[in-house]
Short mmCIF file of C-alpha atoms in Angstrom, two decimals:
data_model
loop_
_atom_site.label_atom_id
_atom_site.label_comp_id
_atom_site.label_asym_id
_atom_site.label_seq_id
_atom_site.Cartn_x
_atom_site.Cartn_y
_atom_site.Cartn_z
CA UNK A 1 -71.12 -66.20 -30.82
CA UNK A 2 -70.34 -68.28 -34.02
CA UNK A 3 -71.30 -71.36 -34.43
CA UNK A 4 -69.46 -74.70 -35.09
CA UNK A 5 -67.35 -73.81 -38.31
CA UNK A 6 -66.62 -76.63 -40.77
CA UNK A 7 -63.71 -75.97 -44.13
CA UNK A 8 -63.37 -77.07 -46.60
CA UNK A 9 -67.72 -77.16 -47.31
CA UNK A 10 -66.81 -78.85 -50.63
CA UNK A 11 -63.39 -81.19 -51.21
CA UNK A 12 -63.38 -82.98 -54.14
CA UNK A 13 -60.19 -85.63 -54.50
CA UNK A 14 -59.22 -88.55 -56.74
CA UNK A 15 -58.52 -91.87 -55.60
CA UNK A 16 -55.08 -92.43 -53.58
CA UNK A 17 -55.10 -88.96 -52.32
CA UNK A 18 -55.42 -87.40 -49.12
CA UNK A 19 -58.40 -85.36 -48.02
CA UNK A 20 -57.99 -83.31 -44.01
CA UNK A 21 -61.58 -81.65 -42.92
CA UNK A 22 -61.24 -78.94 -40.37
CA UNK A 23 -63.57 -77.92 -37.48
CA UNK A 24 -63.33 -75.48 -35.09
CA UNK A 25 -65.84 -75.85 -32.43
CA UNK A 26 -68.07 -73.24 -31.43
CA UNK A 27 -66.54 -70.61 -28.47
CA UNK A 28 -65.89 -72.01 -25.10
CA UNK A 29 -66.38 -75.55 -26.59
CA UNK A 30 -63.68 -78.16 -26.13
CA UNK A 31 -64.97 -81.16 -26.74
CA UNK A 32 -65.63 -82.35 -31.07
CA UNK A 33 -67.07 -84.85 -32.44
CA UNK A 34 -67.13 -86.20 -36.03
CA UNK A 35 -70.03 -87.93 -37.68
CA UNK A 36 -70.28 -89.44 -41.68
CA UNK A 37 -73.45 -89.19 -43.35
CA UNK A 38 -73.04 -91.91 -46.77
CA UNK A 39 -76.03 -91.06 -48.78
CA UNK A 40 -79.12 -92.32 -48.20
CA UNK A 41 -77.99 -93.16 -44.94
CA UNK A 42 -78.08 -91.80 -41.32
CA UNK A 43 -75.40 -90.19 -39.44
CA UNK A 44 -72.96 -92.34 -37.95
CA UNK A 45 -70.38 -91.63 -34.99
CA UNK A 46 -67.06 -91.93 -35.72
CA UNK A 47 -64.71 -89.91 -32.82
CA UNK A 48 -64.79 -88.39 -29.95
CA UNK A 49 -62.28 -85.94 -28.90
CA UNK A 50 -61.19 -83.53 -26.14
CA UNK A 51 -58.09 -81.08 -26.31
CA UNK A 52 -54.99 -83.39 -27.23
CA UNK A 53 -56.95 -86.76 -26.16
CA UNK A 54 -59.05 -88.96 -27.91
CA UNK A 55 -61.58 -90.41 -26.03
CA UNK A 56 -64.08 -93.05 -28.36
CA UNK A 57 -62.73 -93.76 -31.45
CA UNK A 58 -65.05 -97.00 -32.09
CA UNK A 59 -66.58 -95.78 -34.93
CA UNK A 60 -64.19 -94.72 -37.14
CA UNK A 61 -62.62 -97.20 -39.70
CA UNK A 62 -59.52 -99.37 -38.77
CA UNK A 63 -57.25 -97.98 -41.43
CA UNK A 64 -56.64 -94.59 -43.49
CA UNK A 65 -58.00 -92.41 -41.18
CA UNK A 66 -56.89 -90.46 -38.28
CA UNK A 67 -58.57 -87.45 -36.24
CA UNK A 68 -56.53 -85.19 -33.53
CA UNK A 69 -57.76 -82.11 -32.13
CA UNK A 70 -54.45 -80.20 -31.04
CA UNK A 71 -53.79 -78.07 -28.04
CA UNK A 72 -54.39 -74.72 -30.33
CA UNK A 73 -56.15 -74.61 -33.65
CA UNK A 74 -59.02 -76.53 -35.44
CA UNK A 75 -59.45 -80.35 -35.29
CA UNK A 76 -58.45 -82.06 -38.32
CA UNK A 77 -60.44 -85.30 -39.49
CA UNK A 78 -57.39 -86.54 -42.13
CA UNK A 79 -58.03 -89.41 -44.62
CA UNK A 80 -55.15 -90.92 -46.26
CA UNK A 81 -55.11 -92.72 -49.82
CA UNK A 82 -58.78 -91.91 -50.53
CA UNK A 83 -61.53 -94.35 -51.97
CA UNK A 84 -64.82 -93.93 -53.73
CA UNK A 85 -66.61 -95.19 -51.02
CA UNK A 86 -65.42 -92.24 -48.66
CA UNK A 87 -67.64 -90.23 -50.17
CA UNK A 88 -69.78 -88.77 -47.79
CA UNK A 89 -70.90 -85.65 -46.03
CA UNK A 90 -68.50 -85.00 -42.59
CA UNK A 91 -69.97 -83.28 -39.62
CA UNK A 92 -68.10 -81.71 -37.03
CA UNK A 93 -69.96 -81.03 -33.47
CA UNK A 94 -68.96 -79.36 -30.49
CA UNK A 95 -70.38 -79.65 -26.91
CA UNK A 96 -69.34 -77.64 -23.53
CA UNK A 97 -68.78 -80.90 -21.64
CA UNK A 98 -69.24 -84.37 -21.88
CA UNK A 99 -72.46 -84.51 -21.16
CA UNK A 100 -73.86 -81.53 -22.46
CA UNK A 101 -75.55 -81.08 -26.29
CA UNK A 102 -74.18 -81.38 -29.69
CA UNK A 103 -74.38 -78.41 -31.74
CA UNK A 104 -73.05 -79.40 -35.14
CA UNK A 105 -71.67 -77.38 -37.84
CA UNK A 106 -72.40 -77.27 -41.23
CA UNK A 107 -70.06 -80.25 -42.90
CA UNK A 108 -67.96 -80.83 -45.61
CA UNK A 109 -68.79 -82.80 -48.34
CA UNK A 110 -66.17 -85.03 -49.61
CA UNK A 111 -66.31 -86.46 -53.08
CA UNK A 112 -63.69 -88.83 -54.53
CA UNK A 113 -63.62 -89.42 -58.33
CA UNK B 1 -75.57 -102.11 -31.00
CA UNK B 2 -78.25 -99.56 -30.02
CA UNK B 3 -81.06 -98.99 -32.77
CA UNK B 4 -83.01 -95.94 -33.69
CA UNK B 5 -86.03 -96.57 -35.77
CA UNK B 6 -87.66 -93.75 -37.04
CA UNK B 7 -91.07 -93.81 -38.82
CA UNK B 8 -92.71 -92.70 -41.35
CA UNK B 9 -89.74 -92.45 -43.47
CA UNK B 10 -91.10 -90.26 -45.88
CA UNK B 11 -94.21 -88.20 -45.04
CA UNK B 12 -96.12 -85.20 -47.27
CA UNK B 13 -99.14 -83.66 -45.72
CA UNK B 14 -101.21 -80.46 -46.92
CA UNK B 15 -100.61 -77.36 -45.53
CA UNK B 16 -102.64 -77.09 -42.10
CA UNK B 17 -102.71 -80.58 -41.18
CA UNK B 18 -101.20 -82.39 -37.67
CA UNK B 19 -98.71 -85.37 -37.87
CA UNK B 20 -96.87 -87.33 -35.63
CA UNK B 21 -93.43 -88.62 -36.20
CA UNK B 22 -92.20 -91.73 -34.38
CA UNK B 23 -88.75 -92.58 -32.68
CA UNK B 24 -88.28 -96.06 -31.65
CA UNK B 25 -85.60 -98.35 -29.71
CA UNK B 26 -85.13 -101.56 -28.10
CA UNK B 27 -82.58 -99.82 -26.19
CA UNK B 28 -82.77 -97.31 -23.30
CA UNK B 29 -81.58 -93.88 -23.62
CA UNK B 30 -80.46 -91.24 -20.72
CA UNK B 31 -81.64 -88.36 -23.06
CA UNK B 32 -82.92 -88.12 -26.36
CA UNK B 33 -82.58 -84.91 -29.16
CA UNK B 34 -84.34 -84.40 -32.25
CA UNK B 35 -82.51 -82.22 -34.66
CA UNK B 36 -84.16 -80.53 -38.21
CA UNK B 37 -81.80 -80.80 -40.88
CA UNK B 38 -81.64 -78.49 -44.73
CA UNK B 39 -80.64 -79.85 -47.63
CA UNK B 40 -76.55 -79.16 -47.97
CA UNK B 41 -76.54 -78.51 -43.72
CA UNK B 42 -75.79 -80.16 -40.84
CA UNK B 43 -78.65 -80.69 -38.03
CA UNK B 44 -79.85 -78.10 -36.19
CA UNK B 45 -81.03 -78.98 -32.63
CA UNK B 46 -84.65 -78.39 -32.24
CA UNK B 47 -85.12 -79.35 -28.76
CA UNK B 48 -83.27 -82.61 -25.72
CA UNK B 49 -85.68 -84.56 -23.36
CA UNK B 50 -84.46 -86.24 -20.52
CA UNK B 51 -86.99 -87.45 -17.91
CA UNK B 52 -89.18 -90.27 -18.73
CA UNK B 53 -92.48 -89.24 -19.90
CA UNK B 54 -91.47 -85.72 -20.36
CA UNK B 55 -93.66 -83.48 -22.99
CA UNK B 56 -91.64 -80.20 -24.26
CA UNK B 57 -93.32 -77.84 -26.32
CA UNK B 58 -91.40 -75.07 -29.38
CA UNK B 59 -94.33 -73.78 -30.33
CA UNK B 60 -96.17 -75.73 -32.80
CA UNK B 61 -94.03 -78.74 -31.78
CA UNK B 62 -94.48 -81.19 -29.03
CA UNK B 63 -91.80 -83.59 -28.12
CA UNK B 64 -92.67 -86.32 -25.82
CA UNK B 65 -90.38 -88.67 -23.97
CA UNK B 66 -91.33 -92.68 -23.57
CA UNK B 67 -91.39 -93.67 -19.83
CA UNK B 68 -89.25 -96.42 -20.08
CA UNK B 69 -86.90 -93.90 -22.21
CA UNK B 70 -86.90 -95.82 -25.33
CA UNK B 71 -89.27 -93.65 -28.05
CA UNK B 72 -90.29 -90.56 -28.67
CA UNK B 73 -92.82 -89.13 -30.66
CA UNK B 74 -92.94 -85.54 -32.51
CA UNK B 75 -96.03 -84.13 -32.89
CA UNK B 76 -96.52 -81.02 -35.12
CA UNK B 77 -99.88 -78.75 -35.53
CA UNK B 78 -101.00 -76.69 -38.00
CA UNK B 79 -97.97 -77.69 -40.22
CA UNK B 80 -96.61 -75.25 -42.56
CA UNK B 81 -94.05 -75.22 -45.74
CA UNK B 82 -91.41 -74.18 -43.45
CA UNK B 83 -91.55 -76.94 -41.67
CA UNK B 84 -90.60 -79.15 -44.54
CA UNK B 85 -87.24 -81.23 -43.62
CA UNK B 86 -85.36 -83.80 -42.52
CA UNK B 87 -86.30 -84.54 -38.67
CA UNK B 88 -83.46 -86.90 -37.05
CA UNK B 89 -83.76 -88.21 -33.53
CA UNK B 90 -80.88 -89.05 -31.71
CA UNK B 91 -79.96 -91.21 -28.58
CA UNK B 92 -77.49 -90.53 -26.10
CA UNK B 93 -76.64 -93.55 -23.78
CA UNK B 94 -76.74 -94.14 -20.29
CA UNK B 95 -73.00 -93.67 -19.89
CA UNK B 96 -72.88 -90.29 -21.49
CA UNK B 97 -73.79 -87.94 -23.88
CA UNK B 98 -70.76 -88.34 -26.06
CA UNK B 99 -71.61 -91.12 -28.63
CA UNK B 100 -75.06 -89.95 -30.48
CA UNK B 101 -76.97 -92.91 -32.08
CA UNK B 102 -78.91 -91.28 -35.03
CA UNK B 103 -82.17 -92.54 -36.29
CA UNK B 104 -82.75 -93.50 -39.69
CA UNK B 105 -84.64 -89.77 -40.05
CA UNK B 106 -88.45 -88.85 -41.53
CA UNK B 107 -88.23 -86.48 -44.23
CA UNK B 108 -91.09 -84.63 -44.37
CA UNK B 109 -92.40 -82.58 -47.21
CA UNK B 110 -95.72 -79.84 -46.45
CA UNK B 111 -97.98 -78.96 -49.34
CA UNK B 112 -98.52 -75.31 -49.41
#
């Protein structure tokens, strides 16, 4: 059974342009979560999502970004008009149900020049 | 805003030795999870406690639970260089499981 799968692992971008991380969640798994690690820092919540619904979006950032996780394929964290300070390391993780554990994947790590 | 204050923050010990590494909150929790995490990966989940007081053991690690749900300890024996990482705990609240609060994470190195 494969685990929670994360692409891009590396994205590098310059500022203004767009960066989308994928995750597909680990088999049987429909609810994702995304989490930003700055450096130096600790992991931070940013969305919660089930199939087609997002359900707690209080951590993510007002503007430029935007997370869905459609009926069929992965869920897609998207940034729009990229800045230096969105460089970070982006985990994806996937529990059964709502109250059940988060098994994360490996993340992508976004750097914006 | 819940808290997760994890200590010591950075923590190298000789091959063989015990430690104990400390999770602590103002806040209560309805279950807490420590996770291990390699350089360039994302956290692997080493073990969830959910009852007050509770003790779980993975071998050479002992997890224990606060009573009033608001720390936890790790304690490892007989570490060994494979045991050298980042240990995060992480709280889930009372009204679910799907907001994790991170703590700030103890990076331990073991001295072979």
């Amino acid at each position: 059974n494969a685990g929670v799968m994360q692409n891009p692992r590396h994205l590098v971008r310059r500022r203004g342009q767009e960066a989308r991380l994928r995750c597909s969640p680990m088999k049987g798994h429909s609810h994702v979560y995304w989490y930003r690690q700055l450096p130096e820092e600790g992991l931070k919540f940013m969305v919660y999502l089930q199939k087609e619904n997002i359900i707690d979006e209080s951590g993510m950032p007002k503007e430029r970004f935007s997370a869905e996780f459609p009926k069929e394929g992965p869920s897609i964290l998207r940034i729009q008009q990229v800045v230096r300070g969105d460089s970070a390391a982006y985990f994806c993780a996937s529990s059964e149900d709502y109250n059940n554990e988060q098994f994360f994947g490996p993340g992508t790590r976004l750097t914006v020049l | 805003t819940q808290l997760l204050e994890q200590s010591p923050q950075f923590l190298s010990i000789q091959e063989g030795e015990n430690l104990t590494v400390y999770c602590n909150s103002s806040s209560v929790f309805s279950s807490l999870q420590w996770y291990r995490q390699e350089p360039g990966e994302g956290p692997v989940l080493l073990v969830t406690v959910v009852t007050g007081g509770e003790v779980k053991k993975l071998k050479r690690l002992t997890f224990q639970f606060g009573d009033a749900r608001k720390d936890s300890s790790l304690h490892i024996t007989a570490a060994q260089p494979g045991d050298t990482g980042l240990y995060l705990c992480a709280g889930a609240s009372n009204f679910g499981n799907e907001k994790l609060t991170f703590g700030t994470g103890t990076r331990l190195t073991i001295i072979p």
